[in-house]
XYZ file of C-alpha atoms in Angstrom:
551
model
C 85.233 111.647 204.647
C 86.371 108.157 205.379
C 85.526 105.969 208.341
C 87.495 103.310 210.157
C 86.259 100.145 211.818
C 85.585 100.522 215.541
C 86.631 97.816 218.016
C 84.489 97.321 221.091
C 86.342 97.890 224.388
C 86.936 94.925 226.650
C 86.655 96.889 229.919
C 84.238 99.353 231.433
C 84.954 103.066 231.082
C 86.775 104.862 233.898
C 83.612 106.530 235.233
C 81.657 103.281 235.474
C 84.549 101.492 237.141
C 84.913 104.271 239.703
C 81.165 104.371 240.465
C 80.723 100.601 240.161
C 78.175 100.955 237.407
C 77.495 98.389 234.736
C 79.064 99.935 231.624
C 77.474 99.338 228.189
C 80.941 99.753 226.567
C 79.499 101.654 223.601
C 81.595 103.830 221.302
C 82.788 106.493 221.046
C 81.506 107.276 224.546
C 79.605 105.310 227.177
C 75.829 105.670 226.847
C 75.354 105.520 230.618
C 77.712 108.474 231.131
C 75.869 110.515 228.497
C 72.459 109.785 229.995
C 73.694 110.834 233.459
C 75.175 114.075 232.094
C 78.709 113.008 233.047
C 81.701 113.358 230.765
C 82.867 109.886 229.762
C 86.596 109.473 230.440
C 86.914 106.710 227.860
C 88.462 103.269 228.007
C 92.155 103.862 227.384
C 94.919 105.022 229.671
C 93.779 107.874 231.899
C 96.135 110.809 232.312
C 95.598 112.981 235.424
C 97.299 116.337 235.776
C 98.656 117.158 239.254
C 97.855 120.509 240.778
C 101.491 121.211 241.684
C 104.720 121.165 239.754
C 105.816 117.858 241.296
C 104.090 114.612 242.283
C 106.327 113.978 245.321
C 108.966 115.598 247.483
C 109.013 119.102 248.926
C 107.305 120.641 245.900
C 104.367 118.195 245.877
C 101.097 120.105 245.421
C 102.876 123.456 245.215
C 103.084 125.854 242.302
C 106.013 127.996 241.249
C 104.316 131.061 242.767
C 103.970 129.244 246.116
C 107.719 128.571 246.187
C 108.536 132.206 245.392
C 106.126 133.568 248.009
C 107.519 131.227 250.681
C 111.055 132.341 249.857
C 110.092 136.041 250.080
C 108.365 135.543 253.448
C 111.450 133.772 254.793
C 113.687 136.586 253.655
C 111.459 139.208 255.296
C 111.417 137.464 258.715
C 115.126 136.723 258.886
C 117.467 139.744 258.803
C 120.937 139.090 257.439
C 123.612 138.718 260.202
C 127.275 139.486 259.732
C 129.508 136.718 261.094
C 131.755 137.695 264.007
C 134.774 136.224 262.397
C 135.653 134.399 259.259
C 137.554 131.168 259.598
C 140.959 131.052 258.100
C 140.378 128.807 255.131
C 142.918 127.535 252.728
C 142.483 127.610 248.973
C 141.241 124.012 248.775
C 138.474 124.676 251.265
C 137.422 127.788 249.352
C 137.387 125.817 246.126
C 135.223 123.090 247.722
C 132.798 125.691 249.057
C 132.611 127.321 245.610
C 131.872 123.994 243.964
C 129.148 123.193 246.493
C 127.622 126.649 246.123
C 127.763 126.410 242.320
C 126.122 122.981 242.349
C 123.334 124.249 244.574
C 122.837 127.328 242.403
C 122.710 125.290 239.188
C 120.217 122.875 240.762
C 117.960 125.782 241.720
C 118.261 127.308 238.234
C 117.425 123.979 236.618
C 114.447 123.536 238.935
C 113.219 127.065 238.217
C 113.568 126.495 234.476
C 111.723 123.199 234.702
C 108.956 124.641 236.821
C 108.597 127.689 234.573
C 108.332 125.515 231.455
C 105.671 123.278 232.966
C 103.690 126.233 234.233
C 103.267 127.851 230.798
C 99.779 127.210 229.363
C 99.883 125.118 226.170
C 97.078 126.975 224.342
C 97.061 128.065 220.732
C 97.091 131.892 220.654
C 94.324 131.713 218.044
C 91.831 130.362 220.605
C 93.244 131.574 223.912
C 90.435 134.129 224.352
C 87.628 131.672 223.479
C 85.641 129.516 225.864
C 85.630 125.733 225.587
C 82.554 125.423 223.306
C 83.868 128.106 220.932
C 87.245 126.387 220.789
C 85.549 123.186 219.765
C 83.334 124.942 217.196
C 86.403 126.437 215.519
C 88.095 123.034 215.615
C 84.968 121.452 214.118
C 84.846 124.078 211.380
C 88.458 123.305 210.466
C 88.177 119.516 210.586
C 84.725 118.912 209.085
C 82.924 121.864 207.518
C 85.908 123.173 205.543
C 86.328 119.850 203.796
C 82.685 119.799 202.727
C 82.935 123.207 201.052
C 85.410 122.141 198.365
C 86.020 119.139 196.132
C 89.572 118.604 197.362
C 90.768 119.650 200.776
C 94.480 119.271 200.146
C 97.223 121.726 201.126
C 96.766 125.030 199.332
C 93.500 123.907 197.703
C 91.044 125.298 200.249
C 91.114 129.115 200.540
C 88.389 129.010 203.216
C 90.604 126.914 205.478
C 93.506 129.291 204.884
C 91.330 132.098 206.297
C 90.855 130.484 209.725
C 93.913 132.221 211.273
C 92.472 135.561 210.091
C 89.517 135.021 212.433
C 91.713 136.179 215.332
C 91.811 139.714 213.904
C 88.403 139.791 212.152
C 85.537 139.272 214.653
C 82.997 139.111 211.797
C 84.790 136.140 210.245
C 85.137 134.411 213.620
C 81.457 134.757 214.533
C 80.115 133.523 211.196
C 82.482 130.531 211.348
C 81.308 129.740 214.887
C 77.664 130.067 213.785
C 78.140 127.603 210.906
C 79.952 125.121 213.080
C 77.587 125.316 216.062
C 74.576 124.783 213.792
C 76.246 121.774 212.193
C 77.026 120.392 215.648
C 73.336 120.814 216.512
C 72.398 118.719 213.463
C 74.853 116.042 214.548
C 73.729 116.061 218.175
C 70.113 115.419 217.128
C 71.157 112.074 215.660
C 70.408 109.358 218.246
C 73.396 107.474 219.617
C 73.045 103.794 218.864
C 75.901 101.330 218.984
C 74.576 99.082 216.244
C 74.150 102.054 213.881
C 77.785 103.000 214.401
C 78.924 99.542 213.336
C 76.424 98.959 210.558
C 76.530 102.333 208.855
C 79.852 103.707 210.157
C 78.791 107.344 209.700
C 82.208 109.048 209.574
C 80.945 112.572 210.305
C 78.989 111.496 213.388
C 81.713 109.210 214.723
C 84.367 111.918 214.281
C 82.174 114.376 216.191
C 81.720 112.204 219.276
C 85.355 111.140 219.260
C 86.564 114.760 219.275
C 83.996 116.724 221.275
C 84.664 114.964 224.600
C 88.181 116.415 224.610
C 86.638 119.890 224.834
C 84.186 119.073 227.634
C 81.249 118.186 225.350
C 78.883 117.116 223.932
C 77.341 120.573 224.174
C 73.594 120.814 224.729
C 73.579 124.533 223.909
C 74.775 124.202 220.301
C 71.609 125.649 218.737
C 71.563 128.619 221.117
C 75.280 129.148 220.505
C 74.624 129.145 216.747
C 71.905 131.791 217.053
C 74.024 133.989 219.339
C 77.030 133.809 217.010
C 74.825 134.472 213.989
C 73.277 137.550 215.604
C 76.705 138.911 216.495
C 77.908 138.236 212.951
C 74.897 140.027 211.442
C 75.577 143.081 213.591
C 79.243 143.095 212.608
C 78.324 142.568 208.948
C 76.063 145.628 208.988
C 78.977 147.696 210.302
C 81.468 146.242 207.813
C 79.240 146.713 204.768
C 78.845 150.376 205.690
C 82.628 150.862 205.664
C 83.747 148.373 203.015
C 87.016 149.195 201.251
C 89.653 147.391 199.225
C 91.378 146.095 202.399
C 88.337 144.357 203.928
C 86.415 143.581 200.725
C 87.308 139.874 200.625
C 86.595 139.398 204.340
C 83.107 140.873 203.932
C 82.473 138.799 200.789
C 83.602 135.528 202.369
C 81.419 136.298 205.391
C 78.395 136.675 203.103
C 79.313 133.365 201.455
C 79.423 131.735 204.887
C 76.010 133.208 205.724
C 74.643 131.471 202.612
C 76.414 128.330 203.745
C 74.760 128.729 207.167
C 71.365 128.749 205.469
C 72.263 125.525 203.641
C 73.252 123.874 206.917
C 69.990 125.103 208.471
C 67.377 124.422 205.759
C 68.291 126.110 202.454
C 65.058 128.112 202.501
C 64.377 131.788 201.776
C 66.968 133.701 203.831
C 69.895 132.941 201.503
C 68.358 135.188 198.846
C 68.954 138.353 200.919
C 72.631 137.491 201.336
C 72.953 136.727 197.631
C 71.576 140.171 196.799
C 74.114 141.710 199.173
C 76.891 139.757 197.470
C 75.676 140.956 194.057
C 75.883 144.597 195.115
C 79.363 144.089 196.523
C 80.580 142.306 193.398
C 79.332 145.204 191.279
C 81.848 147.388 193.134
C 84.596 145.468 191.330
C 83.844 147.585 188.262
C 84.780 150.761 190.146
C 88.326 152.095 190.312
C 89.252 151.460 193.972
C 88.359 147.756 193.762
C 89.666 146.839 190.320
C 92.539 144.346 190.213
C 94.870 143.602 187.326
C 95.170 140.004 188.481
C 92.517 138.301 190.587
C 93.700 136.480 193.714
C 92.946 132.813 194.280
C 90.736 133.692 197.243
C 88.600 136.129 195.264
C 88.303 133.685 192.384
C 87.123 131.046 194.863
C 84.547 133.395 196.390
C 83.154 134.513 193.039
C 82.937 130.961 191.693
C 81.157 129.622 194.805
C 78.702 132.512 194.819
C 78.072 132.067 191.090
C 77.274 128.348 191.499
C 74.867 129.067 194.366
C 73.360 131.884 192.308
C 72.776 129.567 189.330
C 71.345 126.637 191.271
C 69.295 128.871 193.555
C 67.695 130.555 190.549
C 66.450 127.272 189.050
C 63.302 127.332 191.189
C 62.662 130.989 190.399
C 60.799 130.727 187.078
C 60.213 134.387 186.303
C 61.568 137.062 184.006
C 63.626 138.859 186.640
C 67.095 139.670 185.252
C 69.625 137.277 186.789
C 73.202 138.497 186.552
C 75.836 138.225 189.256
C 79.226 138.713 187.578
C 79.855 142.105 185.885
C 80.972 142.196 182.253
C 84.401 143.509 183.262
C 85.246 140.141 184.933
C 86.297 137.159 182.850
C 83.306 134.829 183.312
C 85.039 131.872 181.671
C 87.839 131.861 184.254
C 85.309 131.916 187.097
C 83.326 129.015 185.610
C 86.451 126.938 185.030
C 87.588 127.496 188.609
C 84.123 126.453 189.819
C 84.146 123.122 187.954
C 87.542 122.293 189.463
C 87.106 123.414 193.072
C 83.455 123.989 193.961
C 82.073 120.941 195.762
C 79.066 120.704 193.397
C 81.424 119.794 190.530
C 79.197 121.139 187.739
C 81.017 121.429 184.371
C 81.607 124.985 183.161
C 79.808 124.542 179.793
C 76.609 123.467 181.573
C 76.790 126.375 184.021
C 77.188 128.743 181.067
C 74.095 127.269 179.375
C 72.129 127.842 182.579
C 73.235 131.480 182.693
C 72.050 131.926 179.113
C 68.679 130.413 180.042
C 68.253 133.035 182.761
C 68.379 135.773 180.137
C 65.253 134.432 178.365
C 61.870 136.057 179.006
C 59.250 134.257 181.064
C 57.185 132.066 178.704
C 55.829 129.630 181.291
C 52.258 130.823 180.794
C 52.505 132.049 177.207
C 51.036 129.689 174.626
C 51.084 131.807 171.467
C 52.541 135.001 170.115
C 55.741 136.090 168.426
C 57.620 136.533 171.723
C 56.723 133.016 172.887
C 57.701 131.522 169.543
C 61.045 133.313 169.559
C 61.760 132.209 173.127
C 60.959 128.590 172.282
C 63.507 128.786 169.470
C 66.175 129.977 171.906
C 65.223 127.277 174.404
C 65.493 124.653 171.659
C 69.042 125.791 170.893
C 70.046 125.726 174.567
C 68.555 122.266 175.017
C 70.442 120.931 172.012
C 73.661 122.478 173.344
C 73.138 120.728 176.683
C 72.315 117.392 175.025
C 75.446 117.638 172.879
C 77.710 118.111 175.903
C 80.024 115.092 176.039
C 81.133 114.282 179.635
C 83.773 111.786 178.448
C 85.375 114.292 176.093
C 85.166 116.944 178.790
C 86.890 114.634 181.280
C 89.705 113.876 178.809
C 90.657 117.554 178.690
C 89.761 118.269 182.306
C 92.763 118.990 184.509
C 92.005 117.388 187.862
C 92.925 119.284 190.987
C 94.233 116.095 192.589
C 96.570 113.465 191.087
C 94.443 110.801 192.764
C 91.190 111.885 191.135
C 89.076 109.129 189.615
C 87.792 110.736 186.422
C 85.137 108.033 186.037
C 83.363 109.519 189.062
C 83.570 112.979 187.551
C 82.124 111.635 184.292
C 79.180 110.159 186.217
C 78.345 113.356 188.083
C 78.864 115.463 184.935
C 76.447 113.197 183.036
C 73.885 113.556 185.822
C 74.278 117.344 185.725
C 73.763 117.309 181.937
C 70.385 115.563 182.220
C 69.402 117.841 185.118
C 70.172 120.930 183.020
C 68.038 119.484 180.211
C 65.131 119.014 182.637
C 65.431 122.585 183.840
C 65.596 124.065 180.344
C 62.623 121.999 179.211
C 60.548 123.070 182.208
C 60.986 126.725 181.265
C 58.221 126.066 178.731
C 54.605 125.220 179.622
C 54.064 121.488 180.151
C 52.112 121.188 176.878
C 55.299 121.921 174.898
C 57.857 120.144 177.082
C 57.684 116.654 175.528
C 57.642 117.945 171.948
C 60.730 120.026 172.683
C 62.702 116.914 173.620
C 61.445 114.730 170.801
C 62.332 117.293 168.137
C 65.817 118.051 169.444
C 68.623 116.964 167.164
C 70.880 114.215 168.472
C 68.620 113.496 171.440
C 68.608 109.923 172.744
C 65.755 110.699 175.154
C 62.168 111.374 174.274
C 60.649 112.363 177.620
C 61.434 113.976 180.932
C 61.066 110.629 182.704
C 63.889 109.331 180.476
C 66.093 112.154 181.708
C 65.202 111.292 185.320
C 66.128 107.655 184.700
C 69.415 108.744 183.113
C 70.298 110.803 186.202
C 69.662 107.875 188.530
C 71.655 105.500 186.318
C 74.721 107.739 186.523
C 74.320 108.430 190.248
C 74.214 104.693 190.909
C 77.958 104.719 190.134
C 78.572 106.973 193.142
C 78.533 105.874 196.762
C 79.128 107.517 200.169
C 82.809 108.205 200.609
C 83.374 109.231 196.993
C 84.754 112.736 196.610
C 81.862 113.871 194.401
C 79.069 112.111 196.283
C 78.253 115.426 197.991
C 77.514 116.849 194.511
C 74.342 114.804 193.907
C 71.800 117.091 195.635
C 70.640 119.244 192.717
C 70.465 116.564 189.981
C 68.732 114.058 192.243
C 66.090 116.651 193.160
C 65.242 117.263 189.499
C 65.176 113.501 188.859
C 62.770 113.100 191.770
C 60.555 115.949 190.595
C 60.068 114.171 187.234
C 59.777 110.636 188.580
C 56.432 108.814 188.650
C 57.868 105.390 189.476
C 57.528 104.317 193.159
C 60.703 102.221 192.871
C 62.678 105.200 191.584
C 61.276 107.391 194.326
C 62.419 104.908 196.956
C 65.937 104.933 195.460
C 65.950 108.740 195.522
C 64.966 108.839 199.196
C 67.665 106.286 199.978
C 70.274 108.391 198.189
C 69.190 111.525 200.053
C 69.409 109.656 203.359
C 72.942 108.564 202.456
C 73.830 112.172 201.601
C 72.424 113.324 204.958
C 74.570 110.756 206.756
C 77.620 112.134 204.946
C 77.043 115.866 205.486
C 74.209 116.576 207.991
C 73.229 119.770 206.136
C 69.611 120.821 206.649
C 68.797 121.558 203.001
C 68.889 117.785 202.358
C 65.921 117.254 204.693
C 64.120 120.169 203.013
C 64.614 118.539 199.602
C 63.016 115.344 200.925
C 60.036 117.300 202.228
C 59.600 119.230 198.973
C 59.776 116.044 196.904
C 57.075 114.546 199.122
C 54.839 117.538 198.356
C 55.562 117.291 194.610
C 54.861 113.541 194.532
C 51.591 114.008 196.392
C 50.621 116.762 193.921
C 51.431 114.594 190.908
C 49.674 111.517 192.321
C 46.438 113.497 192.656
C 46.388 114.113 188.915
C 44.841 111.906 186.259
C 46.818 108.858 185.203
C 49.048 109.583 182.187
C 48.627 113.345 182.509
C 51.801 115.435 182.218
C 51.572 117.425 185.434
C 54.133 120.217 185.724
C 55.578 120.250 189.238
C 56.785 123.822 188.668
C 53.187 124.930 189.237
C 53.179 123.459 192.740
C 56.580 124.924 193.581
C 55.368 128.364 192.512
C 52.241 127.976 194.610
C 54.337 127.165 197.672
C 56.404 130.316 197.102
C 59.534 128.643 198.495
C 62.891 130.070 197.496
C 64.911 126.939 198.066
C 68.649 126.706 197.502
C 69.463 123.115 196.534
C 73.189 122.500 196.424
């Protein structure tokens, strides 16, 4: 998302000039109009549509139907009369009459054609049955939300965008898209309108919203209610579709579940996403059965599986238990899914690191085990996984990485990959009880870090190379949370909050605010402990019982 500089208007808006109000000339709409509940007509040239097909002459203020009805009434009241005698006309006179009659006929035909063309409604068939708010929500989904769901939103690189036309024949897909968009609009509408903030921060997402929504009769005060209504309709349709899923509607149902998880991220990222993930897991298991097996996987299905797998991996990081965690069946090539995810999923996590995380999920729960053969064996496996993560080379990975865009800056991808590497190391280390965490790092071969705080510092160092507007800036959520959970430095904590605020201003997804709240709880918990004590924040997260999806 990129912003452009805004130039203050030199004149009052059309509403204020008409009502003789003192206009504040704020952008993108006048503050006085918004506060009075009036649609601001803007500052540029004002186009007014006439009610009739012509602005002057006989047809002024009349429609094509009015002309036809008048003609029919005239024909009904005047019966045709046969002339008593026909004048004896020569050929020239007949030819002149024919020319005059032809000219008149052609003029009428041209006028009818012109009037018919103007009378046709210029509405996209995709949205012709939707009301004004729903039309805007679908427009908002296409112009803002779709771009946030992938790394690159170029032609042919966003399968979710390519599905928008299918919403006209799949009510489930339409309703879940409207729910996502309306909820995102609600997040945007809560942001206070302040002229100085527009110019100082230039929040592209917020500016684009207010510039576009007025064309649809907004801003809409009912966005949150609209989101809940659309979500409820989508849930009802999903229940029906899941009960009759087949190979023809499988992808539509799966993408709808993905969008429900996305809805939860836009809302808060808490709890409810887990139910949808379980539904996705059961559907994906059907791919091992005969009716759903494919010799070659489509790009859409590969996109859906990779996105769900990334959410599954990152969502499971705060679930420190021994519950089996497996989403992709053995019959599906996991490597291909992971490689697609690192190229297209907006979290931009390298495939080798995602694979290490999946291996960590297969380990038994040793968080509270201090001794015993099982705990010793698990610590050996954890040590191997940690060393594999530490040995991951982002620069070497980037040199063989095939970017999805020819304009990709690989230095940015190296920075976010390095941050993900340290975040994975933090997660793997925290699988063990806190008494063994530091020793695990210090004894790892080839490790340049000796403590978890070093890993947190490394994450922040790499994220400092990213700024709002970068393609991968939206990928910082998960690594910056783990850096914050391990940080004891007030200066670092302030930087983390600043980064999260910048991410909120880029995306306006509710999980970002939830991450800030959770970090506040963790920091308060750690600050209550004794100075120098290694306090494991996992304990506090478990006590809260929050199933948070941090993406």
